Short mmCIF file of C-alpha atoms and ligand atoms in Angstrom, two decimals:
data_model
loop_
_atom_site.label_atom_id
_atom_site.label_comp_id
_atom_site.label_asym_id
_atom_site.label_seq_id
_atom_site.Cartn_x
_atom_site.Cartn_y
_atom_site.Cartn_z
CA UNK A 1 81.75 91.59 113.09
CA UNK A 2 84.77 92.83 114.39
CA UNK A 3 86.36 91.04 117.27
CA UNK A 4 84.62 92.46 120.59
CA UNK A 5 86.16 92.15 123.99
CA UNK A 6 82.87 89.93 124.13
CA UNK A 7 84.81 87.67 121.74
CA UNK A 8 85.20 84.06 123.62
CA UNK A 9 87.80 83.53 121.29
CA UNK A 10 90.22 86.70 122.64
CA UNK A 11 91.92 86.82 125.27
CA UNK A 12 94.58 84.09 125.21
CA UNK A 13 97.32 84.35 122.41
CA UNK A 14 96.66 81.21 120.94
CA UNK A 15 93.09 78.87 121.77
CA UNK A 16 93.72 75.24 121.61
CA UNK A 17 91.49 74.26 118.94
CA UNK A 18 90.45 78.15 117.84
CA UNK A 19 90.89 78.69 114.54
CA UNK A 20 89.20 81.47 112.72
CA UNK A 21 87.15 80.19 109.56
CA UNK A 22 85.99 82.80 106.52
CA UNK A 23 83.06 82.33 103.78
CA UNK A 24 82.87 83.84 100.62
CA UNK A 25 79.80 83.65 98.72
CA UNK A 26 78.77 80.95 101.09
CA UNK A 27 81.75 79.05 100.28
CA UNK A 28 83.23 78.28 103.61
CA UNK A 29 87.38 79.22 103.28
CA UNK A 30 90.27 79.44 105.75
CA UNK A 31 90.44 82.85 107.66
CA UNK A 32 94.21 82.99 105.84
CA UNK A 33 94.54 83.07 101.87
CA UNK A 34 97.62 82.06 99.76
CA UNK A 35 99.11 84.74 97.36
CA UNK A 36 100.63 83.46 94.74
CA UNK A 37 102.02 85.99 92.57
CA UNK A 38 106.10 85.85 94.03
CA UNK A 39 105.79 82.07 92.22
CA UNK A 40 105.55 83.64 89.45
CA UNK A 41 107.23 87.63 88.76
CA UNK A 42 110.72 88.54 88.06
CA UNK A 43 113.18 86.80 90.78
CA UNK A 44 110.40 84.30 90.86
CA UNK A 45 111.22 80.63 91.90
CA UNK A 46 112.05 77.58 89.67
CA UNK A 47 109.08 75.74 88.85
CA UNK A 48 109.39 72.75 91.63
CA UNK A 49 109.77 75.25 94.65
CA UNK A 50 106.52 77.23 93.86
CA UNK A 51 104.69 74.16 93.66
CA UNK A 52 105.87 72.49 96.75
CA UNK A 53 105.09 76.59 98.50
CA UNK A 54 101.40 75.50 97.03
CA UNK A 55 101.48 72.09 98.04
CA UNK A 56 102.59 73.01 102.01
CA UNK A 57 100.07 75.72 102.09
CA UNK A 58 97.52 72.97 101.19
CA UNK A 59 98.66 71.43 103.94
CA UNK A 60 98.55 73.59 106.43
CA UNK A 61 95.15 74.37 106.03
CA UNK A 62 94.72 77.06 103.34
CA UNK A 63 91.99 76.30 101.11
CA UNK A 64 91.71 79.93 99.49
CA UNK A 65 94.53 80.50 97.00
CA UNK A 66 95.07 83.92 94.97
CA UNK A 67 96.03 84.15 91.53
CA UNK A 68 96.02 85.97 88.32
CA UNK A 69 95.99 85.88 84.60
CA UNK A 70 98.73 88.83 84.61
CA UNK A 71 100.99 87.21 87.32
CA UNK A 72 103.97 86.56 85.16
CA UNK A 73 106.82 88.14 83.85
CA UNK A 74 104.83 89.32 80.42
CA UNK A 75 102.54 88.28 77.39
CA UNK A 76 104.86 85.20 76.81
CA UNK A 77 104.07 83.50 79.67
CA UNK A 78 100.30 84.99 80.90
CA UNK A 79 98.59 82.31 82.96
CA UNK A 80 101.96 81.65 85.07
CA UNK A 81 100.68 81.46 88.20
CA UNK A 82 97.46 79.49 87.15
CA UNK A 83 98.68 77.36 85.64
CA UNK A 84 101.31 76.71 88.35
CA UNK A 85 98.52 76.54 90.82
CA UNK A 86 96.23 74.19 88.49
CA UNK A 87 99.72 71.52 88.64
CA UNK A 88 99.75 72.05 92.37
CA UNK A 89 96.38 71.66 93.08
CA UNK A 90 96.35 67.95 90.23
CA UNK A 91 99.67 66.75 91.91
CA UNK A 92 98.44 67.04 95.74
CA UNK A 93 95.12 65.43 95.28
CA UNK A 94 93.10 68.65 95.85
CA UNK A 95 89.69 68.34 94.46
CA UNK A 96 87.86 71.22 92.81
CA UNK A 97 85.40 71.91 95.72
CA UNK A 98 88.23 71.49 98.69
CA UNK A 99 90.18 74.55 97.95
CA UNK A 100 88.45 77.94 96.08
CA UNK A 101 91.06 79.38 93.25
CA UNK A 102 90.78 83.08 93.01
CA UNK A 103 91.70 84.88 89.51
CA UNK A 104 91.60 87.78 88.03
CA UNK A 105 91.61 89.40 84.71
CA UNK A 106 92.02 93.13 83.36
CA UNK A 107 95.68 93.84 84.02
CA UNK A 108 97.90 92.77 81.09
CA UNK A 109 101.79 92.57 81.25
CA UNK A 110 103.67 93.63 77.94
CA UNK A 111 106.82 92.31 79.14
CA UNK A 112 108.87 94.91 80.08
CA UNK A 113 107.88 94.90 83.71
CA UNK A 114 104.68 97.24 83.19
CA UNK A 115 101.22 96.25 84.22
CA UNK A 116 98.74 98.47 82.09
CA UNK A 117 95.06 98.13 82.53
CA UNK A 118 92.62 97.03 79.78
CA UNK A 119 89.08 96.68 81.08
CA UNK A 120 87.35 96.17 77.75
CA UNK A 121 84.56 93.56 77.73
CA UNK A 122 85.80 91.77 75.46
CA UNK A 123 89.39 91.67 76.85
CA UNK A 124 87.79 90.71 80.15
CA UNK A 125 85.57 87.82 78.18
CA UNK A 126 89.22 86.17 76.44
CA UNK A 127 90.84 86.27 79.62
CA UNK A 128 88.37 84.48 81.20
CA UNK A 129 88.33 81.65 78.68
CA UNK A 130 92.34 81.47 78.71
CA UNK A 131 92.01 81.32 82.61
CA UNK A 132 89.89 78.78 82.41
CA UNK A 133 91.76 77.30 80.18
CA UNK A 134 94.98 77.48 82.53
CA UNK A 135 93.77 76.45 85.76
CA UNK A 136 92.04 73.68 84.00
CA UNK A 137 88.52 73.67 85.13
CA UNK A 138 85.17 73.77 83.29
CA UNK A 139 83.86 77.32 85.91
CA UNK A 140 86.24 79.76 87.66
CA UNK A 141 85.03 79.79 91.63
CA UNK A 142 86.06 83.31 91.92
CA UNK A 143 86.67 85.87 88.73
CA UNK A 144 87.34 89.73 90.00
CA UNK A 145 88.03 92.39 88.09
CA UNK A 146 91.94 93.38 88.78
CA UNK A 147 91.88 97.12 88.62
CA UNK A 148 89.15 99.33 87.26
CA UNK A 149 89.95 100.81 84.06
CA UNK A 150 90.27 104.51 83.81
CA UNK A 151 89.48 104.48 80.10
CA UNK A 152 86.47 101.68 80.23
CA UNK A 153 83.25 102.79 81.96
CA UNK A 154 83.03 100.98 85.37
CA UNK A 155 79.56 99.62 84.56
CA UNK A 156 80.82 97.83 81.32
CA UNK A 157 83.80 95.84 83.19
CA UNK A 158 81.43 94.70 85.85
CA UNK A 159 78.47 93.89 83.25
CA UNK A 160 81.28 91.37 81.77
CA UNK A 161 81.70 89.84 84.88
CA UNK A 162 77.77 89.01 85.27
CA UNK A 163 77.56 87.82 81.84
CA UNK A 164 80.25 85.58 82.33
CA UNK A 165 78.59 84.68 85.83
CA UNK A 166 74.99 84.20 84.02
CA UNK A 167 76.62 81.77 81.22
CA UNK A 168 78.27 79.58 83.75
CA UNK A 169 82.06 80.65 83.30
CA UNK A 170 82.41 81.95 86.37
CA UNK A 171 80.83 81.48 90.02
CA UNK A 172 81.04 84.30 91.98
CA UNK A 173 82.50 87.95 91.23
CA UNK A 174 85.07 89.69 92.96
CA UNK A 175 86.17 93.51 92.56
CA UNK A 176 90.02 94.62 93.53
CA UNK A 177 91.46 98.49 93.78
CA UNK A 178 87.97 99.65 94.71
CA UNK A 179 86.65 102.19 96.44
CA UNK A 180 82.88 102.37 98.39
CA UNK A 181 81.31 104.19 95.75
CA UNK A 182 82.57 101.32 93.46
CA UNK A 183 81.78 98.50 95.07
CA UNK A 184 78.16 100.27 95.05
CA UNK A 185 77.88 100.84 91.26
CA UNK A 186 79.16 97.21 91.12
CA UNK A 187 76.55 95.92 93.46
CA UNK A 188 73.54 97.67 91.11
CA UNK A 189 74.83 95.27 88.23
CA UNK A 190 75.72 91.75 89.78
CA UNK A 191 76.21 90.17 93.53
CA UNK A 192 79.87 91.18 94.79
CA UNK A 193 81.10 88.35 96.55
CA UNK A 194 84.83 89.88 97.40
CA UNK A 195 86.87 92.62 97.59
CA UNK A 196 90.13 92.65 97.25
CA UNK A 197 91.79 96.10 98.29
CA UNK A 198 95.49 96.60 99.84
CA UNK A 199 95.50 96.73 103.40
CA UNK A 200 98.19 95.89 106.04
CA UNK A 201 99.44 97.41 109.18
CA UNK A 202 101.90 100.21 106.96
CA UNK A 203 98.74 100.56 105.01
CA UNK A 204 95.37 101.29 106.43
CA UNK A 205 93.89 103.66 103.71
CA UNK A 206 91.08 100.92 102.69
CA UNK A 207 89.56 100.88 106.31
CA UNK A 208 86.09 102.68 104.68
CA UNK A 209 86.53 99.78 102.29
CA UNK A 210 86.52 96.81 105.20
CA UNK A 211 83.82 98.58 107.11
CA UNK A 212 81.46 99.19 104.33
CA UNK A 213 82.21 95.23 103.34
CA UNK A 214 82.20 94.32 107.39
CA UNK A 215 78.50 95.61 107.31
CA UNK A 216 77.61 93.98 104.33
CA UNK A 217 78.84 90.19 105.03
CA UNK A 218 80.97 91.20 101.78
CA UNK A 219 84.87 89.06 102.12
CA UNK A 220 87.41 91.37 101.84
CA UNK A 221 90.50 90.09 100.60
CA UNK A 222 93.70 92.03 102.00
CA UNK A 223 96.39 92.29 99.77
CA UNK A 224 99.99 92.97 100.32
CA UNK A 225 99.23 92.18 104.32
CA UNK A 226 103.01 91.97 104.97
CA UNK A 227 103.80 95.41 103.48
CA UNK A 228 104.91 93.56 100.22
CA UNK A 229 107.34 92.50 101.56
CA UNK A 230 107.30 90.18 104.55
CA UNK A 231 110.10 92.31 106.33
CA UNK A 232 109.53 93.43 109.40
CA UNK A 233 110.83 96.85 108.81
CA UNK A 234 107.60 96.76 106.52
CA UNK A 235 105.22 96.38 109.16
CA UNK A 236 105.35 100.46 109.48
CA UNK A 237 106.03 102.76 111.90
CA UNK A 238 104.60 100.45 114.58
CA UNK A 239 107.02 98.13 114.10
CA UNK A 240 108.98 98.06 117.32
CA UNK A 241 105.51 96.97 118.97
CA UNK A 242 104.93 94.76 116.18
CA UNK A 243 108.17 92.85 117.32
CA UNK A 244 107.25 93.30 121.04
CA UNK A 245 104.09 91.51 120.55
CA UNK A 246 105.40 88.70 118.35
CA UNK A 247 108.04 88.02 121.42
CA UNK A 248 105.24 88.23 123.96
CA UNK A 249 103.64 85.68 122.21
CA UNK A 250 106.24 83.67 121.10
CA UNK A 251 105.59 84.33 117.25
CA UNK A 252 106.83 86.06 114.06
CA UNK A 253 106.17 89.57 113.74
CA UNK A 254 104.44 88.25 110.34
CA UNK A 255 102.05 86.52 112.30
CA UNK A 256 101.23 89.33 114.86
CA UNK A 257 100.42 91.62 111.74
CA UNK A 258 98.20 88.74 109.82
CA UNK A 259 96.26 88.27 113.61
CA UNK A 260 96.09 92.13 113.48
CA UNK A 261 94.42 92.15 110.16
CA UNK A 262 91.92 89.33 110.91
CA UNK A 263 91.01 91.20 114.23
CA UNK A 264 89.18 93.82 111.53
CA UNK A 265 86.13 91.65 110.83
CA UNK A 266 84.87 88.05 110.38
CA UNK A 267 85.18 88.88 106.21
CA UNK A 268 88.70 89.67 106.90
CA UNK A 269 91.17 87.62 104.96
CA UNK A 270 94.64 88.36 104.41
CA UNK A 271 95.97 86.55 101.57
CA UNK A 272 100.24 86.97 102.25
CA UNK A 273 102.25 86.08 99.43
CA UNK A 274 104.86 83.47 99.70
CA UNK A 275 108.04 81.93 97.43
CA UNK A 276 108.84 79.37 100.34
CA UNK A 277 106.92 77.16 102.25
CA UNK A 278 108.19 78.25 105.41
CA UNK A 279 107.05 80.94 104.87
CA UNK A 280 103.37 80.28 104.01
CA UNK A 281 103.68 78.09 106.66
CA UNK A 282 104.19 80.34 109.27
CA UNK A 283 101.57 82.97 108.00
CA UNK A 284 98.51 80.08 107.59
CA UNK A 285 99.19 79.90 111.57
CA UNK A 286 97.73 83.47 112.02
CA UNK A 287 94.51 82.11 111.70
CA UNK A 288 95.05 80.21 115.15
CA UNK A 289 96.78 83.50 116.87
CA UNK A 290 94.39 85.84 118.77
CA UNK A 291 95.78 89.40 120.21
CA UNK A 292 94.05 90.81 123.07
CA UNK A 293 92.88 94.67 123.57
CA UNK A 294 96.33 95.13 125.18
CA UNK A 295 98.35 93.97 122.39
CA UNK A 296 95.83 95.52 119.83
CA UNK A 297 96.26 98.78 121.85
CA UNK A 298 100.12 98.62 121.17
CA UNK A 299 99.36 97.80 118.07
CA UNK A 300 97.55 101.06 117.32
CA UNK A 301 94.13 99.25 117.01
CA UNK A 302 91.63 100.21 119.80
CA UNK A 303 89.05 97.29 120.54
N1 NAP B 1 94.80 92.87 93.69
C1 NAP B 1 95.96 93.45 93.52
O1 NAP B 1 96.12 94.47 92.83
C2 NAP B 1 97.15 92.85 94.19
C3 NAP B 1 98.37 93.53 94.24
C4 NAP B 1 99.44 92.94 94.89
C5 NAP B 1 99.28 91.69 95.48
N2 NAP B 1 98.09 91.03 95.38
C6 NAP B 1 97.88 89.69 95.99
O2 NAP B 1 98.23 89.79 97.36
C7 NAP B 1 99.21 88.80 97.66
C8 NAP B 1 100.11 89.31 98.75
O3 NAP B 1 100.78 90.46 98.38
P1 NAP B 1 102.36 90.48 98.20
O4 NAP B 1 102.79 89.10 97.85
O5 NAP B 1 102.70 91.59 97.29
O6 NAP B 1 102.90 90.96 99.61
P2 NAP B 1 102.93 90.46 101.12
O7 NAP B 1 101.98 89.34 101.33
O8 NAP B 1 102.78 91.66 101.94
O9 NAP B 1 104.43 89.95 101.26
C9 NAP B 1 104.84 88.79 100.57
C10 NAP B 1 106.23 88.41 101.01
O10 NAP B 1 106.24 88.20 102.38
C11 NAP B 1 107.04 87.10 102.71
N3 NAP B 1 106.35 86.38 103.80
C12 NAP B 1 105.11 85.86 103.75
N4 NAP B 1 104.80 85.31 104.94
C13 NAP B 1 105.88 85.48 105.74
C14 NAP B 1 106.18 85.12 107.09
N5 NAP B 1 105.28 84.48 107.83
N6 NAP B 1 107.40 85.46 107.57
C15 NAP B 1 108.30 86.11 106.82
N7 NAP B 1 108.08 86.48 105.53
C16 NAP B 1 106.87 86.17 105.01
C17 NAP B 1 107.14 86.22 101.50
O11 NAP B 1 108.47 85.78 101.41
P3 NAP B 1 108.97 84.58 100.47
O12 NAP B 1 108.74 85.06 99.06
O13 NAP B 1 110.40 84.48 100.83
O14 NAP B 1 108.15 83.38 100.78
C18 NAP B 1 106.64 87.10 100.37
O15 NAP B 1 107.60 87.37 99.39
C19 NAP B 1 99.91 88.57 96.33
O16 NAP B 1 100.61 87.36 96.32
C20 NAP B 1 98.74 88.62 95.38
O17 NAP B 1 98.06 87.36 95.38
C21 NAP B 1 97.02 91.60 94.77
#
């Protein structure tokens, strides 16, 4: 559901002990994801940095972390990110079924700071087995299909998926760049557990997306929350009132927009990137951070 006025839980900026909570798939998450891909694209960090940005969003309380095969600066070094997150995950203590590790496949980087799409099958099936193979575990917890393929029938990406579901590689399946009609074709050929679509306060063109999830019980992963870039000259045109609201409340304007995001729906989870743990920090803290109708009113989100 979307936060009602009915909502206990609205109201007051920030509940003592009220922190939003997400499942997906049944798997009981953290209403705030990690995104991991700045660890690991050009201008990324050195190695020790990313992992302790990992390591202090384990801390605060993020159990969902995002990740790719593709996130990484080309074929060289494919499996970046995982395996950056694998090493974070070994060195903290984390235990397989304490935080869920998000990948996907079907983007592949030749190096030259393209992403081009191959959706084939049997693409889909090796990058499966190398992610498993780079985040180190015996079955991925989520596998979603990056980007439909324009040149690979729909149907034949997501039948991958299920076979890879249905021989134990993989636990649940996730879609990402999708529209309704998708995530319908999708739904005909295995159970969608996530969707993973951009949306943020500069960019609200997946709302038929969230809504058609939001009646569904479907999670819906928001990417790029912060605009890309965590700026608040990101946050669109709204964001004088983005700023006003973070002040009123005594928070970043980050914040306000991840609280605006989560006010969509109970599926609802951004998943803001981070190179820093303060960062990551701060954003995991949205989860606690719950705007009234007047603030979502300024925010250009009527209750
Ligand atoms: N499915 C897809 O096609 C797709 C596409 C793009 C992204 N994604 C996923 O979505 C995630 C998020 O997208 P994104 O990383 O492009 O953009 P984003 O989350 O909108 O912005 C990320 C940037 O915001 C900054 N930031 C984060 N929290 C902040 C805070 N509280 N205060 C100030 N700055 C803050 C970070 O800075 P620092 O780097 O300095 O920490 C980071 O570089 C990615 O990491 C990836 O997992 C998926």
């Amino acid at each position: 559901m979307v936060e009602t006025r009915d909502d206990p839980q609205r109201g007051a900026a920030t509940q003592a002990g009220a922190v939003r909570r997400r499942v997906i798939g049944g798997r009981p998450v953290g209403a705030i994801g990690l995104g991991a891909m700045p660890m690991s694209l050009e201008g990324r960090p050195d190695r020790a940095q990313a992992i302790r940005t990992i390591r202090a969003a384990l801390d605060a309380g993020i159990t969902l972390i995002d990740t790719a095969d593709a996130y990484s600066t080309g074929c060289a070094d494919i499996g970046h990110n995982e395996r950056l997150v694998a090493e974070a995950l070994r060195s903290h203590g984390t235990g397989k079924e304490e935080a869920l590790v998000a990948t996907k496949g079907g983007h592949v980087r030749p190096g030259d700071g393209s992403w081009l799409l191959d959706g084939r099958p049997e693409h889909l099936k090796a990058a499966c087995e190398a992610s498993l193979v780079a985040l180190a575990v015996d079955v991925i917890d989520l596998y979603q299909l990056h980007r439909p393929d324009p040149a690979v029938a729909f149907a034949d990406s997501v039948g991958a998926l299920a076979e890879l579901r249905d021989e134990g590689k993989v636990r649940l399946v996730g879609l990402s760049n999708v529209t309704v009609q998708q995530i319908e074709e999708a739904s005909e050929i295995v159970a969608v557990s996530s969707v993973q679509n951009q949306f943020s306060p500069a960019f609200r063109s997946s709302g038929a997306e969230v809504t058609y999830c939001r009646e569904r019980g479907i999670a819906f992963l928001a990417w790029g929350p912060l605009g890309g870039m965590g700026a608040a000259a990101a946050l669109g045109s709204a964001h004088r009132a983005f700023a006003e609201v973070a002040h009123r409340h005594g928070v970043s304007p980050q914040r306000v927009a991840l609280a605006w995001t989560l006010a969509h729906g109970d599926v609802v989870i951004p998943i803001p990137g981070a190179s820093r743990p303060v960062t990551i920090v701060d954003s995991a803290r949205a989860a606690e951070l719950f705007l009234d109708d007047d603030d979502l009113a300024m925010l250009g989100m009527a209750a």
